[in-house]
Amino acid sequence: MKSTHRAPLISSSSSSSSNSFVSRLLLLLTLLPVSLACLAFILQWRGGGLADPASASVATSVPGGVGSDLNHEVFPGMETVSSVSPKAHQSSSSDCSNLARSSSPSFPYYGDWKFGVDASLKPKICITTSTSAGLDQILPWMFYHKVLGVSTFFLFVEGKAATPSISKVLESIPGVKVIYRTKELEEKQAKSRIWNETWLSSFFYKPCNYELFVKQSLNMEMAIVMARDAGMDWILHLDTDELIYPAGAREYSLRRLLLDVPPNVDMVIFPNYESSVERDDIKDPFTEVSMFKKNYDHLPKDTYFGMYKEATRNNPNYFLTYGNGKSVARVQDHLRPNGAHRWHNYMKTPNEIKLEEAAVLHYTYAKFSDLTSRRDRCGCKPTKEDVKRCFMLDFDRSAFIIASTATEDEMISWYREHVVWGDKEVKMKLLRKGILTRIYSPMVVIQALKESGVFSSVVSSASSNLSKKQFLASMHKGNSSGTTDSESLPLKDKESQGISARHLLGTESAVPPLSPPGMEHARFVTED
């Protein structure tokens, strides 16, 4: 009987113990997340509300924030604005004052615009160009390439670029050599080696684009000598409406890209992409244009020819202007230019490679004003026959005729039809197919340089450091070299005087700007 009374007591005690354990477990599970939340709050409070540097809003300079993935892309020489001293912020120009507190990427040249480059860094890269542009185009172009690792620039200037207000700024920048188109320079080039060889002679004594092509080639020949004397490893000819896009490199750097090139390679070809504007009111292409048409060499051939009609939009060719890219050459003995797009060697056929990802971004006809500015640089008659003497490419010829004969409203209408990509449906189709692509990196870099006050620092420093003597000297140079692009080379006079026999150098002519393949080439192309 006693045992029958003890069983319920044992059962009751066991049940009470089980309930107590469950209660404690529930209490623990309740307190644990509360405790963790309190700990997180304390840690956040002690952090003083500092933002994560990785979340710096680079995308604010990209329309629609589409380029937010660029927040994590590190460009050589970049640092966050928070690491720049307050003194540097105070030195910003007034037009950048509202951006001084931005968290966008900046560069160490914020307080030292001179962009000092370590002399021991290899390879040493120089760019040569022939330009008549203003500072609004030259400075962003130049400092963008300084960010990429270019240390030296040989600027052959004339027209606007040769005026004292611009040339004095350019001359004040370390690593920049300014060469003026003077009578002395033209006389020197008239005695140059390539002027007396046949491979370039078919471009002589013709106006406009042909004349510019000859000038560029003669300037490139001089730049090779200067590059060798300066100890450069690579030389690149680039116009001031072109930017190198070093895709495929381990970092956003032209230096890194060329460092990986095998030592037996003499020339590296960068296929060009062409700007595809989406508005007719672009003012600053480098910071407003993000859409580009890809090169034939970077597309599957069935895609290129399959979408050729939609991509061309009744224009003469797939690209508005040239499609054969630009090249960088290793500085070595017997190097010579082979037109503005290629290099050659007197003693051998250069070993060349073509890059599969990197490109030259060509901002052509990106502004509506480009129509009239090209017209004003050339004195040809706006007829189909005469423009053939002046321009090598079909679209340039058509654009010149329109700019010379149409009213302002007619020009805008033509520009929208042939240049501006306004049809969203076609645009999205070509973007999906890969014909068009979005590239934001140059936009981000140049916008960051602007916000950091680099360009305004260059101008203000040049103004304050230029002495009266220097200013008068620059005035003299500007007056003696203030030629325009439309002026003919004095070298033309030699045609009537009789030129000594030119040296026959092979049978090939210089490589001119060439249009991409048209539909007539489709049946000759087979997929590898």
Short mmCIF file of C-alpha atoms in Angstrom, two decimals:
data_model
loop_
_atom_site.label_atom_id
_atom_site.label_comp_id
_atom_site.label_asym_id
_atom_site.label_seq_id
_atom_site.Cartn_x
_atom_site.Cartn_y
_atom_site.Cartn_z
CA MET A 1 0.00 0.00 0.00
CA LYS A 2 2.85 2.39 0.78
CA SER A 3 4.34 1.93 -2.64
CA THR A 4 1.11 2.90 -4.36
CA HIS A 5 1.11 6.27 -2.57
CA ARG A 6 4.79 7.12 -3.46
CA ALA A 7 4.44 6.77 -7.26
CA PRO A 8 2.41 9.94 -7.76
CA LEU A 9 4.84 11.93 -5.64
CA ILE A 10 7.79 10.82 -7.75
CA SER A 11 5.88 11.58 -10.96
CA SER A 12 4.86 15.00 -9.69
CA SER A 13 8.45 15.84 -8.72
CA SER A 14 9.78 14.77 -12.13
CA SER A 15 7.17 16.89 -13.95
CA SER A 16 8.02 19.96 -11.86
CA SER A 17 11.73 19.56 -12.62
CA SER A 18 11.00 19.27 -16.36
CA ASN A 19 8.86 22.41 -16.35
CA SER A 20 11.60 24.31 -14.52
CA PHE A 21 14.19 23.30 -17.14
CA VAL A 22 11.94 24.37 -20.01
CA SER A 23 11.30 27.69 -18.35
CA ARG A 24 15.02 28.36 -17.92
CA LEU A 25 15.70 27.40 -21.52
CA LEU A 26 13.01 29.76 -22.81
CA LEU A 27 14.40 32.53 -20.62
CA LEU A 28 17.90 31.94 -21.99
CA LEU A 29 16.68 31.96 -25.58
CA THR A 30 14.84 35.20 -24.93
CA LEU A 31 17.75 36.93 -23.21
CA LEU A 32 20.39 35.87 -25.77
CA PRO A 33 19.14 37.91 -28.77
CA VAL A 34 18.32 40.83 -26.49
CA SER A 35 21.87 40.73 -25.12
CA LEU A 36 23.35 40.56 -28.62
CA ALA A 37 21.22 43.48 -29.74
CA CYS A 38 22.38 45.52 -26.74
CA LEU A 39 26.00 44.65 -27.49
CA ALA A 40 25.60 45.73 -31.14
CA PHE A 41 24.03 49.00 -30.02
CA ILE A 42 26.92 49.69 -27.62
CA LEU A 43 29.53 48.95 -30.29
CA GLN A 44 27.77 51.18 -32.81
CA TRP A 45 27.47 53.98 -30.28
CA ARG A 46 31.15 53.76 -29.40
CA GLY A 47 32.04 53.88 -33.13
CA GLY A 48 30.81 57.46 -33.28
CA GLY A 49 28.65 56.82 -36.34
CA LEU A 50 31.62 56.50 -38.73
CA ALA A 51 30.61 55.33 -42.17
CA ASP A 52 32.22 52.33 -43.75
CA PRO A 53 34.82 53.65 -46.24
CA ALA A 54 33.86 50.89 -48.65
CA SER A 55 30.44 52.43 -48.98
CA ALA A 56 31.75 55.71 -50.39
CA SER A 57 29.20 56.90 -52.86
CA VAL A 58 31.06 56.79 -56.13
CA ALA A 59 27.81 56.08 -57.88
CA THR A 60 26.57 59.59 -57.19
CA SER A 61 28.51 60.75 -60.21
CA VAL A 62 26.91 58.08 -62.38
CA PRO A 63 23.45 58.70 -63.79
CA GLY A 64 20.93 56.64 -61.93
CA GLY A 65 23.60 55.17 -59.70
CA VAL A 66 24.12 52.41 -62.24
CA GLY A 67 27.82 52.27 -61.59
CA SER A 68 27.55 51.45 -57.90
CA ASP A 69 29.71 48.39 -58.39
CA LEU A 70 32.58 50.77 -59.02
CA ASN A 71 32.63 51.62 -55.32
CA HIS A 72 34.88 48.63 -54.84
CA GLU A 73 37.19 49.29 -57.79
CA VAL A 74 40.51 50.70 -56.62
CA PHE A 75 42.37 53.03 -58.93
CA PRO A 76 46.14 53.50 -58.46
CA GLY A 77 46.87 56.65 -56.47
CA MET A 78 43.37 56.93 -55.02
CA GLU A 79 42.50 57.68 -51.44
CA THR A 80 39.29 58.69 -49.72
CA VAL A 81 38.58 62.34 -49.19
CA SER A 82 38.46 61.75 -45.45
CA SER A 83 42.21 61.18 -45.49
CA VAL A 84 42.90 64.56 -47.09
CA SER A 85 43.80 67.34 -44.71
CA PRO A 86 41.25 70.10 -44.00
CA LYS A 87 43.73 72.58 -45.38
CA ALA A 88 43.49 70.92 -48.77
CA HIS A 89 39.71 71.26 -48.69
CA GLN A 90 39.98 74.98 -48.02
CA SER A 91 42.18 75.46 -51.08
CA SER A 92 39.49 74.23 -53.46
CA SER A 93 38.18 76.66 -56.03
CA SER A 94 34.73 78.14 -55.57
CA ASP A 95 33.19 76.03 -58.30
CA CYS A 96 34.12 72.89 -56.39
CA SER A 97 33.28 74.18 -52.90
CA ASN A 98 29.91 72.45 -52.82
CA LEU A 99 31.63 69.16 -53.54
CA ALA A 100 34.51 69.51 -51.07
CA ARG A 101 32.84 67.26 -48.50
CA SER A 102 32.00 64.54 -50.99
CA SER A 103 32.94 60.97 -50.13
CA SER A 104 33.76 60.21 -53.77
CA PRO A 105 37.22 58.81 -54.56
CA SER A 106 40.03 61.32 -54.60
CA PHE A 107 43.71 61.29 -55.39
CA PRO A 108 46.87 62.34 -53.56
CA TYR A 109 47.23 65.23 -56.01
CA TYR A 110 44.32 67.00 -54.32
CA GLY A 111 46.90 69.02 -52.41
CA ASP A 112 49.76 68.42 -54.85
CA TRP A 113 48.49 68.65 -58.41
CA LYS A 114 52.00 68.06 -59.79
CA PHE A 115 51.43 64.30 -59.86
CA GLY A 116 54.98 63.41 -58.91
CA VAL A 117 55.79 59.97 -60.30
CA ASP A 118 58.39 57.69 -58.79
CA ALA A 119 61.26 57.60 -61.30
CA SER A 120 61.92 53.96 -60.48
CA LEU A 121 58.47 52.80 -61.64
CA LYS A 122 58.50 50.72 -64.79
CA PRO A 123 57.59 50.81 -67.56
CA LYS A 124 57.87 54.50 -68.39
CA ILE A 125 55.08 55.57 -70.72
CA CYS A 126 54.70 58.73 -72.79
CA ILE A 127 51.87 60.06 -74.93
CA THR A 128 52.29 62.34 -77.92
CA THR A 129 49.45 64.36 -79.42
CA SER A 130 48.81 67.18 -81.89
CA THR A 131 46.11 69.49 -80.60
CA SER A 132 44.43 72.86 -80.90
CA ALA A 133 41.99 72.21 -78.03
CA GLY A 134 41.44 74.26 -74.88
CA LEU A 135 42.18 73.46 -71.24
CA ASP A 136 38.64 72.18 -70.68
CA GLN A 137 39.53 69.21 -72.88
CA ILE A 138 43.31 68.87 -72.46
CA LEU A 139 43.52 68.87 -68.65
CA PRO A 140 40.95 66.09 -67.99
CA TRP A 141 42.48 64.06 -70.81
CA MET A 142 46.02 64.51 -69.47
CA PHE A 143 45.38 63.92 -65.77
CA TYR A 144 43.18 60.91 -66.47
CA HIS A 145 46.16 59.31 -68.19
CA LYS A 146 48.45 60.39 -65.37
CA VAL A 147 46.19 58.35 -63.07
CA LEU A 148 46.72 55.40 -65.44
CA GLY A 149 50.50 55.71 -65.06
CA VAL A 150 51.58 57.93 -67.97
CA SER A 151 54.45 60.13 -66.83
CA THR A 152 55.39 62.19 -69.90
CA PHE A 153 53.43 64.11 -72.54
CA PHE A 154 54.72 65.63 -75.78
CA LEU A 155 52.13 68.20 -76.85
CA PHE A 156 52.41 69.65 -80.35
CA VAL A 157 50.16 72.68 -80.08
CA GLU A 158 48.69 75.23 -82.44
CA GLY A 159 45.58 77.37 -82.66
CA LYS A 160 43.82 77.78 -79.32
CA ALA A 161 46.22 75.44 -77.49
CA ALA A 162 49.15 77.68 -78.47
CA THR A 163 47.68 80.89 -77.02
CA PRO A 164 49.48 82.28 -73.93
CA SER A 165 46.57 81.73 -71.54
CA ILE A 166 46.59 78.00 -72.30
CA SER A 167 50.18 77.21 -73.21
CA LYS A 168 51.55 78.76 -69.99
CA VAL A 169 49.38 76.38 -67.97
CA LEU A 170 50.51 73.38 -69.98
CA GLU A 171 54.18 74.34 -69.69
CA SER A 172 53.88 74.57 -65.90
CA ILE A 173 52.87 70.91 -65.51
CA PRO A 174 55.76 68.55 -64.69
CA GLY A 175 56.30 65.87 -67.28
CA VAL A 176 54.81 67.98 -70.08
CA LYS A 177 56.81 69.27 -73.05
CA VAL A 178 55.03 71.78 -75.28
CA ILE A 179 56.16 72.09 -78.90
CA TYR A 180 54.82 75.00 -80.96
CA ARG A 181 54.12 74.89 -84.70
CA THR A 182 56.56 77.59 -85.70
CA LYS A 183 58.28 78.28 -88.99
CA GLU A 184 61.44 76.81 -87.51
CA LEU A 185 59.63 73.56 -86.68
CA GLU A 186 58.14 73.31 -90.18
CA GLU A 187 61.53 73.89 -91.79
CA LYS A 188 63.01 71.18 -89.63
CA GLN A 189 60.25 68.73 -90.49
CA ALA A 190 60.68 69.53 -94.20
CA LYS A 191 64.14 67.97 -93.90
CA SER A 192 62.97 64.99 -91.89
CA ARG A 193 63.47 61.43 -93.01
CA ILE A 194 59.82 60.48 -93.47
CA TRP A 195 59.08 63.64 -95.48
CA ASN A 196 61.52 62.35 -98.06
CA GLU A 197 60.11 58.81 -98.19
CA THR A 198 57.30 57.51 -100.36
CA TRP A 199 55.11 55.72 -97.79
CA LEU A 200 53.59 58.99 -96.56
CA SER A 201 53.74 60.97 -99.81
CA SER A 202 50.24 60.05 -101.01
CA PHE A 203 48.84 62.23 -98.23
CA PHE A 204 50.89 65.33 -99.13
CA TYR A 205 49.47 68.53 -100.65
CA LYS A 206 45.88 67.82 -99.62
CA PRO A 207 43.82 69.96 -97.22
CA CYS A 208 41.97 69.32 -93.94
CA ASN A 209 42.16 65.74 -92.62
CA TYR A 210 44.97 64.78 -94.97
CA GLU A 211 47.06 67.71 -93.84
CA LEU A 212 46.37 66.89 -90.19
CA PHE A 213 47.38 63.28 -90.83
CA VAL A 214 50.75 64.43 -92.23
CA LYS A 215 51.31 66.80 -89.31
CA GLN A 216 50.57 64.03 -86.83
CA SER A 217 53.02 61.68 -88.54
CA LEU A 218 55.80 64.30 -88.64
CA ASN A 219 55.17 65.15 -84.98
CA MET A 220 55.26 61.45 -84.04
CA GLU A 221 58.66 61.16 -85.72
CA MET A 222 60.02 63.96 -83.52
CA ALA A 223 58.33 62.52 -80.42
CA ILE A 224 60.18 59.21 -80.89
CA VAL A 225 63.51 61.04 -80.55
CA MET A 226 62.31 62.91 -77.47
CA ALA A 227 60.96 59.71 -75.93
CA ARG A 228 64.27 57.93 -76.42
CA ASP A 229 66.19 60.86 -74.91
CA ALA A 230 63.80 60.85 -71.91
CA GLY A 231 64.34 57.14 -71.29
CA MET A 232 60.78 56.12 -72.12
CA ASP A 233 59.85 52.47 -72.59
CA TRP A 234 56.57 52.90 -74.50
CA ILE A 235 55.14 55.63 -76.73
CA LEU A 236 51.49 56.15 -77.61
CA HIS A 237 49.89 58.54 -80.07
CA LEU A 238 46.48 59.66 -78.84
CA ASP A 239 44.15 62.51 -79.71
CA THR A 240 42.67 64.65 -76.94
CA ASP A 241 39.19 63.25 -77.60
CA GLU A 242 40.41 59.71 -76.84
CA LEU A 243 40.91 57.90 -73.53
CA ILE A 244 42.64 54.60 -72.87
CA TYR A 245 40.39 52.04 -71.16
CA PRO A 246 42.71 49.41 -69.60
CA ALA A 247 40.16 46.62 -69.22
CA GLY A 248 41.66 43.23 -68.52
CA ALA A 249 44.53 44.55 -66.42
CA ARG A 250 44.87 43.43 -62.81
CA GLU A 251 44.36 47.06 -61.76
CA TYR A 252 43.02 50.14 -63.51
CA SER A 253 46.43 51.01 -64.92
CA LEU A 254 48.05 51.29 -68.34
CA ARG A 255 51.39 50.69 -66.65
CA ARG A 256 50.14 47.40 -65.23
CA LEU A 257 48.72 46.43 -68.62
CA LEU A 258 52.01 47.05 -70.45
CA LEU A 259 54.05 45.45 -67.68
CA ASP A 260 52.32 42.17 -68.53
CA VAL A 261 53.19 42.38 -72.24
CA PRO A 262 55.81 39.77 -73.29
CA PRO A 263 59.26 41.28 -73.94
CA ASN A 264 59.34 40.15 -77.58
CA VAL A 265 56.27 42.27 -78.46
CA ASP A 266 57.04 45.55 -80.25
CA MET A 267 53.56 47.01 -80.66
CA VAL A 268 50.25 46.68 -78.81
CA ILE A 269 47.02 47.53 -80.64
CA PHE A 270 44.05 48.95 -78.74
CA PRO A 271 40.78 48.48 -80.69
CA ASN A 272 38.63 51.59 -80.42
CA TYR A 273 35.11 51.95 -79.03
CA GLU A 274 33.02 54.89 -80.23
CA SER A 275 30.95 57.16 -78.02
CA SER A 276 27.19 56.76 -78.46
CA VAL A 277 25.51 59.89 -77.11
CA GLU A 278 21.95 59.80 -75.81
CA ARG A 279 21.28 63.56 -75.80
CA ASP A 280 21.94 66.46 -78.15
CA ASP A 281 23.01 68.85 -75.39
CA ILE A 282 26.23 67.19 -74.16
CA LYS A 283 28.72 69.78 -72.88
CA ASP A 284 31.42 67.63 -71.26
CA PRO A 285 31.66 64.24 -73.02
CA PHE A 286 34.20 62.77 -70.58
CA THR A 287 31.76 63.08 -67.67
CA GLU A 288 28.42 62.83 -69.47
CA VAL A 289 28.86 59.94 -71.91
CA SER A 290 28.79 56.38 -70.61
CA MET A 291 27.56 54.38 -73.62
CA PHE A 292 29.93 53.14 -76.31
CA LYS A 293 29.72 51.02 -79.44
CA LYS A 294 32.13 48.11 -79.30
CA ASN A 295 34.73 47.37 -81.93
CA TYR A 296 34.39 44.65 -84.53
CA ASP A 297 37.44 42.92 -82.98
CA HIS A 298 35.67 42.60 -79.62
CA LEU A 299 32.42 41.09 -80.93
CA PRO A 300 31.36 37.66 -82.20
CA LYS A 301 31.23 37.99 -85.97
CA ASP A 302 27.68 36.62 -86.25
CA THR A 303 26.53 39.26 -83.75
CA TYR A 304 28.37 42.06 -85.58
CA PHE A 305 26.98 41.26 -89.01
CA GLY A 306 23.62 40.08 -87.67
CA MET A 307 23.01 43.45 -85.99
CA TYR A 308 24.84 45.57 -88.55
CA LYS A 309 21.76 47.33 -89.91
CA GLU A 310 20.41 48.30 -86.48
CA ALA A 311 23.87 49.39 -85.31
CA THR A 312 24.58 51.49 -88.42
CA ARG A 313 21.22 53.35 -88.55
CA ASN A 314 21.54 54.34 -92.23
CA ASN A 315 24.95 55.92 -91.66
CA PRO A 316 27.72 55.13 -94.17
CA ASN A 317 29.53 52.73 -91.81
CA TYR A 318 29.25 50.87 -88.50
CA PHE A 319 31.32 53.60 -86.80
CA LEU A 320 30.90 57.28 -87.57
CA THR A 321 34.66 57.66 -87.97
CA TYR A 322 37.65 55.31 -87.85
CA GLY A 323 37.54 51.71 -86.64
CA ASN A 324 41.16 50.49 -86.75
CA GLY A 325 42.15 51.55 -83.24
CA LYS A 326 45.38 53.07 -81.97
CA SER A 327 48.67 51.47 -80.97
CA VAL A 328 51.44 51.84 -78.43
CA ALA A 329 55.01 51.00 -79.45
CA ARG A 330 58.06 49.92 -77.50
CA VAL A 331 60.70 52.65 -77.80
CA GLN A 332 63.64 51.08 -79.64
CA ASP A 333 66.12 51.74 -82.42
CA HIS A 334 64.78 52.31 -85.96
CA LEU A 335 61.22 53.00 -84.75
CA ARG A 336 59.11 55.23 -86.99
CA PRO A 337 55.42 56.19 -87.26
CA ASN A 338 53.24 54.50 -89.84
CA GLY A 339 50.53 57.13 -89.88
CA ALA A 340 48.58 58.30 -86.85
CA HIS A 341 47.24 54.84 -85.97
CA ARG A 342 50.30 52.58 -86.20
CA TRP A 343 54.06 52.37 -85.74
CA HIS A 344 56.70 50.59 -87.81
CA ASN A 345 60.40 49.77 -87.79
CA TYR A 346 62.94 50.42 -90.51
CA MET A 347 64.82 47.20 -89.82
CA LYS A 348 62.08 44.65 -89.14
CA THR A 349 58.37 43.91 -89.20
CA PRO A 350 57.16 44.71 -85.67
CA ASN A 351 55.80 41.86 -83.60
CA GLU A 352 52.35 43.09 -82.62
CA ILE A 353 49.47 41.88 -80.48
CA LYS A 354 45.87 43.08 -80.33
CA LEU A 355 44.27 43.37 -76.89
CA GLU A 356 41.08 41.40 -76.32
CA GLU A 357 39.57 43.61 -73.59
CA ALA A 358 41.36 46.97 -73.38
CA ALA A 359 40.28 49.70 -75.78
CA VAL A 360 40.59 53.32 -76.85
CA LEU A 361 37.39 55.24 -76.10
CA HIS A 362 36.82 57.69 -78.94
CA TYR A 363 34.47 60.58 -78.08
CA THR A 364 33.67 61.58 -81.66
CA TYR A 365 30.86 64.00 -82.55
CA ALA A 366 29.88 63.79 -78.87
CA LYS A 367 28.82 67.45 -78.86
CA PHE A 368 26.51 69.09 -81.35
CA SER A 369 29.07 71.90 -81.69
CA ASP A 370 31.52 69.35 -83.17
CA LEU A 371 29.62 69.70 -86.43
CA THR A 372 30.38 73.40 -86.82
CA SER A 373 33.86 73.27 -85.30
CA ARG A 374 34.99 70.74 -87.93
CA ARG A 375 33.39 72.88 -90.63
CA ASP A 376 35.22 75.99 -89.42
CA ARG A 377 38.59 74.22 -89.53
CA CYS A 378 38.33 73.35 -93.20
CA GLY A 379 38.01 75.60 -96.24
CA CYS A 380 36.72 73.02 -98.71
CA LYS A 381 33.61 73.50 -100.80
CA PRO A 382 30.53 71.63 -99.50
CA THR A 383 30.17 69.46 -102.60
CA LYS A 384 30.37 65.68 -102.85
CA GLU A 385 33.41 65.89 -105.10
CA ASP A 386 35.39 68.50 -103.19
CA VAL A 387 34.92 66.91 -99.77
CA LYS A 388 36.72 63.82 -101.06
CA ARG A 389 39.87 65.97 -101.23
CA CYS A 390 39.44 67.01 -97.62
CA PHE A 391 38.12 64.03 -95.66
CA MET A 392 39.07 60.34 -95.69
CA LEU A 393 35.88 58.96 -94.13
CA ASP A 394 32.33 59.09 -95.50
CA PHE A 395 30.60 60.34 -92.36
CA ASP A 396 33.01 63.27 -92.02
CA ARG A 397 32.16 64.25 -95.59
CA SER A 398 28.40 64.10 -94.99
CA ALA A 399 28.71 66.01 -91.70
CA PHE A 400 30.76 68.76 -93.37
CA ILE A 401 28.19 69.23 -96.13
CA ILE A 402 25.30 69.42 -93.64
CA ALA A 403 27.17 71.85 -91.38
CA SER A 404 27.99 74.05 -94.38
CA THR A 405 24.59 74.13 -96.09
CA ALA A 406 21.81 73.46 -93.54
CA THR A 407 20.06 75.80 -91.13
CA GLU A 408 20.51 75.42 -87.38
CA ASP A 409 17.22 73.52 -87.02
CA GLU A 410 18.09 71.24 -89.92
CA MET A 411 21.50 70.52 -88.40
CA ILE A 412 19.97 69.59 -85.04
CA SER A 413 17.46 67.32 -86.76
CA TRP A 414 20.24 65.63 -88.75
CA TYR A 415 22.39 65.27 -85.64
CA ARG A 416 19.56 63.61 -83.71
CA GLU A 417 18.87 61.22 -86.56
CA HIS A 418 22.47 60.17 -87.26
CA VAL A 419 24.34 60.62 -83.99
CA VAL A 420 22.00 60.64 -80.97
CA TRP A 421 20.67 57.30 -79.73
CA GLY A 422 17.12 58.31 -78.86
CA ASP A 423 15.22 55.10 -79.64
CA LYS A 424 15.14 53.26 -76.30
CA GLU A 425 13.92 50.00 -77.81
CA VAL A 426 16.78 49.79 -80.33
CA LYS A 427 19.25 50.93 -77.71
CA MET A 428 18.23 48.24 -75.22
CA LYS A 429 18.31 45.58 -77.94
CA LEU A 430 21.89 46.49 -78.88
CA LEU A 431 22.91 46.66 -75.22
CA ARG A 432 21.55 43.15 -74.65
CA LYS A 433 23.37 41.88 -77.74
CA GLY A 434 26.63 43.46 -76.58
CA ILE A 435 26.98 45.85 -79.54
CA LEU A 436 26.57 48.77 -77.14
CA THR A 437 28.11 48.73 -73.69
CA ARG A 438 28.20 50.92 -70.58
CA ILE A 439 31.59 52.09 -69.32
CA TYR A 440 31.68 54.33 -66.24
CA SER A 441 35.27 54.15 -65.00
CA PRO A 442 36.68 57.14 -66.98
CA MET A 443 33.65 59.20 -65.95
CA VAL A 444 34.25 58.37 -62.28
CA VAL A 445 37.99 59.13 -62.43
CA ILE A 446 37.61 62.48 -64.20
CA GLN A 447 34.69 63.55 -62.02
CA ALA A 448 36.75 62.74 -58.93
CA LEU A 449 39.65 64.80 -60.26
CA LYS A 450 37.30 67.72 -60.85
CA GLU A 451 35.76 67.47 -57.41
CA SER A 452 39.20 67.31 -55.83
CA GLY A 453 40.12 70.68 -57.37
CA VAL A 454 43.01 69.29 -59.42
CA PHE A 455 42.27 71.25 -62.60
CA SER A 456 41.61 74.55 -60.83
CA SER A 457 44.83 74.06 -58.83
CA VAL A 458 46.81 73.64 -62.05
CA VAL A 459 45.43 76.87 -63.51
CA SER A 460 45.81 78.95 -60.34
CA SER A 461 49.33 77.67 -59.69
CA ALA A 462 50.44 78.48 -63.24
CA SER A 463 49.01 81.99 -62.95
CA SER A 464 50.74 82.72 -59.65
CA ASN A 465 54.11 81.26 -60.64
CA LEU A 466 54.44 82.83 -64.06
CA SER A 467 56.73 85.86 -63.95
CA LYS A 468 56.35 88.88 -66.17
CA LYS A 469 59.35 87.78 -68.22
CA GLN A 470 57.88 84.35 -68.78
CA PHE A 471 54.54 85.84 -69.71
CA LEU A 472 56.10 88.11 -72.36
CA ALA A 473 58.05 85.14 -73.72
CA SER A 474 54.91 83.06 -73.97
CA MET A 475 53.16 85.98 -75.70
CA HIS A 476 55.91 86.00 -78.31
CA LYS A 477 55.65 82.26 -78.87
CA GLY A 478 51.88 82.41 -79.04
CA ASN A 479 51.96 85.17 -81.66
CA SER A 480 54.51 83.37 -83.78
CA SER A 481 52.72 80.04 -83.68
CA GLY A 482 49.06 80.94 -83.58
CA THR A 483 48.16 78.93 -86.64
CA THR A 484 44.85 77.19 -87.07
CA ASP A 485 44.08 73.68 -88.23
CA SER A 486 42.85 74.99 -91.55
CA GLU A 487 46.20 76.59 -92.44
CA SER A 488 48.29 74.74 -94.99
CA LEU A 489 51.77 73.61 -94.17
CA PRO A 490 54.50 75.81 -95.68
CA LEU A 491 55.88 72.46 -96.84
CA LYS A 492 53.39 72.70 -99.67
CA ASP A 493 55.49 75.42 -101.26
CA LYS A 494 58.12 72.81 -102.03
CA GLU A 495 55.78 71.21 -104.56
CA SER A 496 56.14 74.14 -106.93
CA GLN A 497 59.86 74.51 -106.21
CA GLY A 498 60.55 70.90 -107.10
CA ILE A 499 61.29 68.27 -104.48
CA SER A 500 64.35 66.08 -104.51
CA ALA A 501 63.68 62.45 -105.35
CA ARG A 502 61.98 60.64 -102.50
CA HIS A 503 63.46 57.46 -101.13
CA LEU A 504 61.40 54.45 -102.10
CA LEU A 505 60.56 52.58 -98.93
CA GLY A 506 58.62 49.46 -99.73
CA THR A 507 55.31 49.52 -101.57
CA GLU A 508 52.96 50.02 -98.63
CA SER A 509 51.46 53.37 -97.76
CA ALA A 510 50.90 54.74 -94.25
CA VAL A 511 47.96 53.25 -92.37
CA PRO A 512 45.14 55.84 -92.54
CA PRO A 513 41.99 55.96 -90.41
CA LEU A 514 39.90 53.04 -91.68
CA SER A 515 36.22 52.25 -91.32
CA PRO A 516 35.19 48.92 -89.74
CA PRO A 517 34.18 46.02 -92.04
CA GLY A 518 30.89 46.52 -93.87
CA MET A 519 28.29 43.98 -94.95
CA GLU A 520 30.24 43.38 -98.16
CA HIS A 521 32.85 41.65 -95.99
CA ALA A 522 30.38 39.32 -94.26
CA ARG A 523 30.73 36.43 -96.71
CA PHE A 524 34.52 36.50 -96.39
CA VAL A 525 34.46 36.19 -92.60
CA THR A 526 34.26 32.81 -90.88
CA GLU A 527 34.09 32.26 -87.16
CA ASP A 528 37.33 30.90 -85.72
#
